[in-house]
PDB file of C-alpha atoms and ligand atoms in Angstrom:
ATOM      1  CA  UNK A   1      -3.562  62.716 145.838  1.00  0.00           C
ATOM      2  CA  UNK A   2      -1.924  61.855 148.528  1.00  0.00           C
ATOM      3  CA  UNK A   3       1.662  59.930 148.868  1.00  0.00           C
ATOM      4  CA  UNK A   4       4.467  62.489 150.211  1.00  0.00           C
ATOM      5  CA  UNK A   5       5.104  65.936 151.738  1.00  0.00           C
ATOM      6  CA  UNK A   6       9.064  66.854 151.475  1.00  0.00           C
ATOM      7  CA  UNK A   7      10.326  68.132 154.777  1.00  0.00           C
ATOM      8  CA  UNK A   8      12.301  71.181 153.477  1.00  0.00           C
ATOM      9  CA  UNK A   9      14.801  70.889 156.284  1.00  0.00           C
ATOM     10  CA  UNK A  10      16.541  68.102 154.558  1.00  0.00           C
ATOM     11  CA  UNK A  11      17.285  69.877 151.260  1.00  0.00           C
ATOM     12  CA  UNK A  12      20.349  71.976 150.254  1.00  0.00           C
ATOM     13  CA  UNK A  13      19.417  74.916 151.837  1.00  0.00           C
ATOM     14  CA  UNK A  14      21.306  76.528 149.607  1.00  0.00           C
ATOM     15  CA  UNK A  15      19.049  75.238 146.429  1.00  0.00           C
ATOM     16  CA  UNK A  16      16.309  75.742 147.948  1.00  0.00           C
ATOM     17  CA  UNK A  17      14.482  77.720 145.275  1.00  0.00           C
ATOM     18  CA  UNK A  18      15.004  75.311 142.825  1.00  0.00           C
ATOM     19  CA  UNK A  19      14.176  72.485 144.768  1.00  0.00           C
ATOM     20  CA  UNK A  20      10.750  73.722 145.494  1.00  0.00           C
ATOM     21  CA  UNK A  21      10.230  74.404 141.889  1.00  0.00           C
ATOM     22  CA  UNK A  22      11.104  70.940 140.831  1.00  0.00           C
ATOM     23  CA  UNK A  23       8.865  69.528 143.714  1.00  0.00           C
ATOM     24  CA  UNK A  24       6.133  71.427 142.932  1.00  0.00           C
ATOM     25  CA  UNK A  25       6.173  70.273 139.345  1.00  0.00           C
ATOM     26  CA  UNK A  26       6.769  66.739 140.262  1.00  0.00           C
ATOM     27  CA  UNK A  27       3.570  67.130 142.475  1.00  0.00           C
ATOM     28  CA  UNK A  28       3.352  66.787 146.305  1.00  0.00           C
ATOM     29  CA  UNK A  29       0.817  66.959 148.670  1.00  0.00           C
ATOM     30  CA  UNK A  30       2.309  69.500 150.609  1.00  0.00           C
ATOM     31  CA  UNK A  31       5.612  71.035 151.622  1.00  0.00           C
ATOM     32  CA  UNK A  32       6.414  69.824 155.547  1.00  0.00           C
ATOM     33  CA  UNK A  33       8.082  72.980 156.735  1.00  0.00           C
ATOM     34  CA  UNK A  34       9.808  71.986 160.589  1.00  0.00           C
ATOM     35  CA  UNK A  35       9.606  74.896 163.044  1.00  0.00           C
ATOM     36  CA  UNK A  36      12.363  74.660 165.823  1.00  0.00           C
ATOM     37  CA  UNK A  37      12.426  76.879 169.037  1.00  0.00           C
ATOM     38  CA  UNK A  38      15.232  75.206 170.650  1.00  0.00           C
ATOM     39  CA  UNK A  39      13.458  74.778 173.644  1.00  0.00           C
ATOM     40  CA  UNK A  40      11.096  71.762 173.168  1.00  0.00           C
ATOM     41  CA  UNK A  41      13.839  70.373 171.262  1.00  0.00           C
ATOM     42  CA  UNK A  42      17.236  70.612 170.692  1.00  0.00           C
ATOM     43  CA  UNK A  43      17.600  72.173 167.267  1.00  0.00           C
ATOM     44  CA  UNK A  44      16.891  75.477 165.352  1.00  0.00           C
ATOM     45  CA  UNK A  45      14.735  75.748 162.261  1.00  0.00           C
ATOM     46  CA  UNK A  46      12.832  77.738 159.601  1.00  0.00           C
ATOM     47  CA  UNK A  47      11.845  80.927 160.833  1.00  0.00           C
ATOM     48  CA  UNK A  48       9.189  83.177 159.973  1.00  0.00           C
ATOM     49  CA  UNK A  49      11.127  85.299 156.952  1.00  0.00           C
ATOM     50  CA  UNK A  50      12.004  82.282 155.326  1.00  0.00           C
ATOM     51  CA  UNK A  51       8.874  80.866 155.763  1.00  0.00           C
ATOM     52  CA  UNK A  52       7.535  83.964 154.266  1.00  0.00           C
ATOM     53  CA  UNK A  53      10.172  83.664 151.114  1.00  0.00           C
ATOM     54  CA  UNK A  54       8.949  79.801 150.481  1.00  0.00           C
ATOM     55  CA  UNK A  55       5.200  81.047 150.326  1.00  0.00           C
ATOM     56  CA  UNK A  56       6.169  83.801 147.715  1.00  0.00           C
ATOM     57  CA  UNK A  57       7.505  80.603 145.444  1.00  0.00           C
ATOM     58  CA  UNK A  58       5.774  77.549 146.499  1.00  0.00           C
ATOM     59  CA  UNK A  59       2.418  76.141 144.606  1.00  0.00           C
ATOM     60  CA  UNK A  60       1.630  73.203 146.994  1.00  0.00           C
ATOM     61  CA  UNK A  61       0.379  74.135 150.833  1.00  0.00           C
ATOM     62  CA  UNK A  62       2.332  74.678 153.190  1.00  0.00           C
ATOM     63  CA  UNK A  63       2.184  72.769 156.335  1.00  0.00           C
ATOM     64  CA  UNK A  64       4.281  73.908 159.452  1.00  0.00           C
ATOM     65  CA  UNK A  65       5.458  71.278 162.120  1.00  0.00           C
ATOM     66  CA  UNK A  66       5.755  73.795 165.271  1.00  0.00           C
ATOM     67  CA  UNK A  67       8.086  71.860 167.203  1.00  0.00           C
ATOM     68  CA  UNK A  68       7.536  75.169 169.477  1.00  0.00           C
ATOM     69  CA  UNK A  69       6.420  74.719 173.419  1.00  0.00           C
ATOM     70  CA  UNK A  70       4.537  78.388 172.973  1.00  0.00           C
ATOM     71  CA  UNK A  71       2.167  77.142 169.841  1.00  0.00           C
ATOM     72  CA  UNK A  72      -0.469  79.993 171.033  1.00  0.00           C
ATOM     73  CA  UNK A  73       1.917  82.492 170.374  1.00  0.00           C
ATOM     74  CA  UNK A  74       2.649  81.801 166.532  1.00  0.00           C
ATOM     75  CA  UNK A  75      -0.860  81.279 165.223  1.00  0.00           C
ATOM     76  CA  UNK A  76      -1.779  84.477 164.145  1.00  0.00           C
ATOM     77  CA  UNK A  77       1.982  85.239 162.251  1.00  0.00           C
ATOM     78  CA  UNK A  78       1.967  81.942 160.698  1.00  0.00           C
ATOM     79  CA  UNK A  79      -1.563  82.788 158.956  1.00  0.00           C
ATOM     80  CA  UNK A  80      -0.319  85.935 158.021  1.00  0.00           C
ATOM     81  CA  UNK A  81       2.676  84.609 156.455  1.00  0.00           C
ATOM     82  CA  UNK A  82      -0.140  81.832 154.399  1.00  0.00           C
ATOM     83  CA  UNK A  83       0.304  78.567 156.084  1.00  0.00           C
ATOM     84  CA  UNK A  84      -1.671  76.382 155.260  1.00  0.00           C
ATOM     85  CA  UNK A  85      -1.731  73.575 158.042  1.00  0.00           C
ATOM     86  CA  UNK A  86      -0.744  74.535 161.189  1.00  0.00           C
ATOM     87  CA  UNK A  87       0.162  71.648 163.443  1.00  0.00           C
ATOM     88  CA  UNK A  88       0.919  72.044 166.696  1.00  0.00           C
ATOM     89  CA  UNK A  89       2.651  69.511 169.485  1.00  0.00           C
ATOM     90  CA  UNK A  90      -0.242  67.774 171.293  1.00  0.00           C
ATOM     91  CA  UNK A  91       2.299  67.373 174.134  1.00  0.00           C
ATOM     92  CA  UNK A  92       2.849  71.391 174.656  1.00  0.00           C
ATOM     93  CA  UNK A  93      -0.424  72.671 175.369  1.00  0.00           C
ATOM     94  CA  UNK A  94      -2.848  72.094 178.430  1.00  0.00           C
ATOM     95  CA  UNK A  95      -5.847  73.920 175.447  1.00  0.00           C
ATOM     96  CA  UNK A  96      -5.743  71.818 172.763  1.00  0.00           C
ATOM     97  CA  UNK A  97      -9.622  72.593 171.990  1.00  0.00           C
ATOM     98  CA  UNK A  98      -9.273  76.525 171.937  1.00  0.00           C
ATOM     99  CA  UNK A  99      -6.051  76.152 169.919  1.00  0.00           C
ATOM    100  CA  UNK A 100      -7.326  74.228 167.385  1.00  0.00           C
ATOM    101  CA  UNK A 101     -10.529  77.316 167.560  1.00  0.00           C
ATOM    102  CA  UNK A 102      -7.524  79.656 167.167  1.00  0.00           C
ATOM    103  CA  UNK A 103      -6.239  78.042 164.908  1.00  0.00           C
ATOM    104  CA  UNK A 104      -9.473  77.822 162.354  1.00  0.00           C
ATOM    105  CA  UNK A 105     -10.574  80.836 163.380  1.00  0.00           C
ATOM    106  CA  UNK A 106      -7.140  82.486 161.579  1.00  0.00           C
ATOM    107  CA  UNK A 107      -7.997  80.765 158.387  1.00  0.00           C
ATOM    108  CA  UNK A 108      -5.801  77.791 158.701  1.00  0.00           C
ATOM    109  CA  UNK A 109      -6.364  73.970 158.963  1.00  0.00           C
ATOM    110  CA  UNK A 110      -5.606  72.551 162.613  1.00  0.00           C
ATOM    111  CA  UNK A 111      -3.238  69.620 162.752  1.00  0.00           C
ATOM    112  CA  UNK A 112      -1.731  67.703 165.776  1.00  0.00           C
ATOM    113  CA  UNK A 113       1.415  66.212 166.289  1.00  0.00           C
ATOM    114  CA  UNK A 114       2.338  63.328 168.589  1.00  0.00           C
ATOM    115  CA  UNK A 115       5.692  62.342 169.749  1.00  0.00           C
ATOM    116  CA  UNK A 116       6.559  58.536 170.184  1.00  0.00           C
ATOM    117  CA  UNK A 117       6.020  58.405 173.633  1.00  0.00           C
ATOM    118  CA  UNK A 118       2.330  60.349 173.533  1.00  0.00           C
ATOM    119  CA  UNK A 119      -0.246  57.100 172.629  1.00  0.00           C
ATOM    120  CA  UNK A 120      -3.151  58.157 169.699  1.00  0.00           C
ATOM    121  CA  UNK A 121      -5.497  57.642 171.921  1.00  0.00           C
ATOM    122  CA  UNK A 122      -5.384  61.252 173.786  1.00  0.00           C
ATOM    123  CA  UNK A 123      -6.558  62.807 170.368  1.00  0.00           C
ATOM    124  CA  UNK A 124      -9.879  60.777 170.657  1.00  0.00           C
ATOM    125  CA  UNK A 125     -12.567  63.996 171.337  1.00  0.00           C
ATOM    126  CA  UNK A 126      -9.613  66.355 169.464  1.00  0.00           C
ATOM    127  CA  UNK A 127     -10.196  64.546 166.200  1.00  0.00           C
ATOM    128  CA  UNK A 128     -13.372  66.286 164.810  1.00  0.00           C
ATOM    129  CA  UNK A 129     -10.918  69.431 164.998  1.00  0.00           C
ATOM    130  CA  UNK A 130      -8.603  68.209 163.137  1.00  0.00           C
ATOM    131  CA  UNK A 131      -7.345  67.810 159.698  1.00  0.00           C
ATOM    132  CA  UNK A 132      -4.534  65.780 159.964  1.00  0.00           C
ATOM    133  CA  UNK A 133      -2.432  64.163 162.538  1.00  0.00           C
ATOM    134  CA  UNK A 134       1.439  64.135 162.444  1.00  0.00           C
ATOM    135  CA  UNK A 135       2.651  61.057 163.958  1.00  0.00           C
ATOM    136  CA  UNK A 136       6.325  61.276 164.777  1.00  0.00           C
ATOM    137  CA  UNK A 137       8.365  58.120 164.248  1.00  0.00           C
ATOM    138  CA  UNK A 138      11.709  59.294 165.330  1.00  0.00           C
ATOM    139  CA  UNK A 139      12.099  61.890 168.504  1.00  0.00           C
ATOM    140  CA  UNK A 140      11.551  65.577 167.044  1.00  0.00           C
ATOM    141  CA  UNK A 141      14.421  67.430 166.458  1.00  0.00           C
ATOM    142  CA  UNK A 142      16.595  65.763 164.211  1.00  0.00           C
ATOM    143  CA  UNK A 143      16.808  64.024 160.617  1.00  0.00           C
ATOM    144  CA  UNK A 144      18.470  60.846 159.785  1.00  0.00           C
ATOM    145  CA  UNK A 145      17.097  59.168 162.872  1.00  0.00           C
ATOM    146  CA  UNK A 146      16.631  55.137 162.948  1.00  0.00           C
ATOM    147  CA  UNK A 147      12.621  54.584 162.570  1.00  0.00           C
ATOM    148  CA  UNK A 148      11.037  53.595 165.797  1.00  0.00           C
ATOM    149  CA  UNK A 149       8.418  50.102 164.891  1.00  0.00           C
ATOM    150  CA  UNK A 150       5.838  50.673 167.070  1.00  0.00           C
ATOM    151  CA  UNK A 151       4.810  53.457 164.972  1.00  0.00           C
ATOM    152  CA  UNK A 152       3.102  50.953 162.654  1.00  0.00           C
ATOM    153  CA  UNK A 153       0.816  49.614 165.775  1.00  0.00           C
ATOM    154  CA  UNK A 154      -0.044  53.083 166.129  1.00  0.00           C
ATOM    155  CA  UNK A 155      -0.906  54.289 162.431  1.00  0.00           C
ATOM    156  CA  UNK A 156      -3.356  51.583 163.070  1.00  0.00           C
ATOM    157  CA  UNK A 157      -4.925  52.011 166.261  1.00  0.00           C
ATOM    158  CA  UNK A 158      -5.039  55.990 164.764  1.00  0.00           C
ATOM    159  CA  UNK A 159      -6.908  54.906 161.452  1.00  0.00           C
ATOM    160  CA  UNK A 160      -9.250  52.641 163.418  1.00  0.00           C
ATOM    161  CA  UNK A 161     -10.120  55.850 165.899  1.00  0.00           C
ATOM    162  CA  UNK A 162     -10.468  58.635 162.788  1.00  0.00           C
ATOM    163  CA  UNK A 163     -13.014  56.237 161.221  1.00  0.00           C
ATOM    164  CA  UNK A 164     -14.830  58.199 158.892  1.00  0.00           C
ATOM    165  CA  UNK A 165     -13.740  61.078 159.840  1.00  0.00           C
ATOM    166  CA  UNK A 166     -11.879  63.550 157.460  1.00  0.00           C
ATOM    167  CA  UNK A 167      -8.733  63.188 158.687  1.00  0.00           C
ATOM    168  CA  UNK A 168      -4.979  62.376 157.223  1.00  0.00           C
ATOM    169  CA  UNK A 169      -2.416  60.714 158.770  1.00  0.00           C
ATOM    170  CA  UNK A 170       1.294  61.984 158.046  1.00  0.00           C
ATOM    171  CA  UNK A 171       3.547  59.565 159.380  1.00  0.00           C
ATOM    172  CA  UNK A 172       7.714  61.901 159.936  1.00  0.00           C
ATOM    173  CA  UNK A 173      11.003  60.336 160.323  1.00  0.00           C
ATOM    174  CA  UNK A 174      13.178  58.041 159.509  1.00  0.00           C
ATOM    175  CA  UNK A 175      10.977  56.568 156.804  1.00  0.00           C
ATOM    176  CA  UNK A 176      12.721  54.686 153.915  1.00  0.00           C
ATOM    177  CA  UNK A 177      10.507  53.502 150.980  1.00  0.00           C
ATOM    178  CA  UNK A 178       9.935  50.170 151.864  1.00  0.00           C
ATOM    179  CA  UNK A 179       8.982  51.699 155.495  1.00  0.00           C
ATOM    180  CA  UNK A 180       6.668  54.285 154.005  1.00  0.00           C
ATOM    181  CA  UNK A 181       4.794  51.749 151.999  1.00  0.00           C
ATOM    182  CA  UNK A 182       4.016  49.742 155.119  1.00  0.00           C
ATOM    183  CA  UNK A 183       3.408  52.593 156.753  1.00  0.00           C
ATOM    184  CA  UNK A 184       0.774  53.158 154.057  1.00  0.00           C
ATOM    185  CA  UNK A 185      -0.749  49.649 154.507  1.00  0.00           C
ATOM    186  CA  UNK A 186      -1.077  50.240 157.930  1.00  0.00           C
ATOM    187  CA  UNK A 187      -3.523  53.299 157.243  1.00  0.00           C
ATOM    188  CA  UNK A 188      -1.187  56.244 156.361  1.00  0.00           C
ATOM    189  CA  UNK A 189      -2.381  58.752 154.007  1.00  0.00           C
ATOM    190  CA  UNK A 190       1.349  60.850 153.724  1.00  0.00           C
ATOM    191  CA  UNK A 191       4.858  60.411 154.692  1.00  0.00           C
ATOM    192  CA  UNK A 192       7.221  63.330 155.459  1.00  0.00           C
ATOM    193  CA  UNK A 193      10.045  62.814 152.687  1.00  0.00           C
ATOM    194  CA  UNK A 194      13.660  63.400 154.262  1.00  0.00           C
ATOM    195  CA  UNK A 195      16.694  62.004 154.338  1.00  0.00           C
ATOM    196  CA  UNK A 196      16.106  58.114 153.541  1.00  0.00           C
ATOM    197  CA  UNK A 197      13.562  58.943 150.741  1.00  0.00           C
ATOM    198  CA  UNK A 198      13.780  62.210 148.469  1.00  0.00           C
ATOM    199  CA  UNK A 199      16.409  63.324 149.937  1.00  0.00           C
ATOM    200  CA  UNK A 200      18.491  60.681 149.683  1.00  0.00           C
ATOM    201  CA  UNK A 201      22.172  61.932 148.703  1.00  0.00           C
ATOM    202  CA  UNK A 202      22.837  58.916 146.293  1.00  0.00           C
ATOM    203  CA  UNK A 203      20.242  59.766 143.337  1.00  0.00           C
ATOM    204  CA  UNK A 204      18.975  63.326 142.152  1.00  0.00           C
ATOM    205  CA  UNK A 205      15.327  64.417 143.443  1.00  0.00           C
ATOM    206  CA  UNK A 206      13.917  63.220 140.192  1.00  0.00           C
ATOM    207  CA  UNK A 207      14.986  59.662 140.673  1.00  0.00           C
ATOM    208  CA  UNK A 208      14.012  59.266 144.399  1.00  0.00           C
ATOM    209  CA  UNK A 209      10.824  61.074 143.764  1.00  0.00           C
ATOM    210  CA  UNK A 210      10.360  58.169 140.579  1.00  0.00           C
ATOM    211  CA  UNK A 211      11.525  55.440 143.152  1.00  0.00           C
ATOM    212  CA  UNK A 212       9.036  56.296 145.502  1.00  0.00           C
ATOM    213  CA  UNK A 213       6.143  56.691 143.177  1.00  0.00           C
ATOM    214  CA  UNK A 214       6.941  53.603 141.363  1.00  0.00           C
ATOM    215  CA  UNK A 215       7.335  51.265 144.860  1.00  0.00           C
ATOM    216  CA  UNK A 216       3.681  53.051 145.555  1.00  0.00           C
ATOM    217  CA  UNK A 217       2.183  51.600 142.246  1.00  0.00           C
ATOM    218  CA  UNK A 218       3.829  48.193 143.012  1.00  0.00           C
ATOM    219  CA  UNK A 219       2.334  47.644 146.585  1.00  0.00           C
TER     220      UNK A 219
HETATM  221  C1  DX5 B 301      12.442  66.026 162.675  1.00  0.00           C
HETATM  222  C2  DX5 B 301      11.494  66.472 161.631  1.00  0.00           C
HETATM  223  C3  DX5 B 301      11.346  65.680 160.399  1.00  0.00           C
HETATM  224  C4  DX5 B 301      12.602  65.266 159.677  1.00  0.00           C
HETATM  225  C5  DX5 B 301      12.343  63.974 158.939  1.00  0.00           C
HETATM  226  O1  DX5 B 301      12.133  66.599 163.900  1.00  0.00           O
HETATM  227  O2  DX5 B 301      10.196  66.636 162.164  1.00  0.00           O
HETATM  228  O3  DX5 B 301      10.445  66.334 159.526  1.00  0.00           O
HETATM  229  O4  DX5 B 301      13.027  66.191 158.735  1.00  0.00           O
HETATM  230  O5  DX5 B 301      13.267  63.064 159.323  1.00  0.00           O
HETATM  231  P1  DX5 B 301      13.985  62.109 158.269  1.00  0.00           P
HETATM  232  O6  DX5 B 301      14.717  62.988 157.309  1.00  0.00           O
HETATM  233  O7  DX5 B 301      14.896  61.337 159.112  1.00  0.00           O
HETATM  234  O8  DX5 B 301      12.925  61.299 157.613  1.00  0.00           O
HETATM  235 ZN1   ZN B 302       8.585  67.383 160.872  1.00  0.00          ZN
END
């Protein structure tokens, strides 16, 4: 199944336990964990001990976004902590090949981010190394961000380049549900749930999650 990974960073941090229970039982792909170093962007997030903490409760994978310009350097501790995806920025490494190796070699799936700038197209020999590809919609580093619309050209141009390949497309930021399900149509296999979806402050979890899933059965 795939349909939604809930980017942990907009939750109560406080309720954090419980909302991973509930999410888990509602059922998720995975849970879109946002690493922040502060340095490739201006923000600080989820470090490794909490990391560690949402492992020891979570059912559903976990799949780190390493907003981090040293992505080498966290490989081997994010395994060991049980990440599941590991996806790096494609814009902060000149050795995309051997960390993607690195990567698989450590016993996680690679992944690849791309900012909004960065066009699909440099992943074209990377994608048989990959599992999924993060396609940023907003500029990293914050939620609540407006949704940029040339990420729909791009899902597109992406899908038509991954052919038959095994390989998702996560589409994060600034995604409402009518944006996710065109998102969808346009060849995405998950959206990063934040602020506009399940997250949004106006309904419980339950009824955004039910929103979502029922404007999925309807397109
Ligand atoms: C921002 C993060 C996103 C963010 C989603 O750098 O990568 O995962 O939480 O954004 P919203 O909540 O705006 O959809
Ligand atoms: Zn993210």
């Amino acid at each position: 199944m795939y349909h939604i990974s809930p980017s942990l960073l907009c939750a109560d941090q406080i309720e954090l336990k419980q909302t991973i229970m509930d999410l888990d039982k509602m059922g998720i792909d995975w849970f879109h964990i946002d690493v922040m170093d502060g340095c490739f962007v201006p923000n600080f997030a989820f470090g490794t001990d909490i990391i560690r903490a949402v492992r020891g409760i979570a059912e559903a994978p976990l799949y780190a976004h390493m907003m981090s310009v040293h992505p080498m350097d966290f490989v081997k501790p994010f395994a060991e902590l049980g990440a599941d995806y590991y996806c790096f920025h494609y814009e902060t490494t000149a050795n995309p090949f051997r960390l993607c190796q690195q990567i698989q070699d450590n016993g996680m799936k690679a992944a690849a981010a791309l900012n909004p700038s960065t066009p699909v197209e440099v992943l074209g020999d990377l994608l048989p190394y990959l599992s999924c590809v993060t396609l940023m919609a907003i500029e990293p580093g914050f939620s609540g961000q407006r949704f940029l619309p040339h990420t729909y050209e791009k899902i597109r141009r992406l899908r038509s380049l991954i052919g038959e390949k095994p390989v998702r497309i996560e589409v994060d930021g600034g995604a409402d549900i009518p944006i996710s399900m065109k998102c969808m149509e346009c060849g995405a296999d998950v959206i990063v749930g934040g602020y506009f979806t399940l997250f949004d402050k106006n309904e419980s979890l339950r009824n955004n999650y039910r929103a979502y899933r029922k404007a999925q059965r309807e397109v």
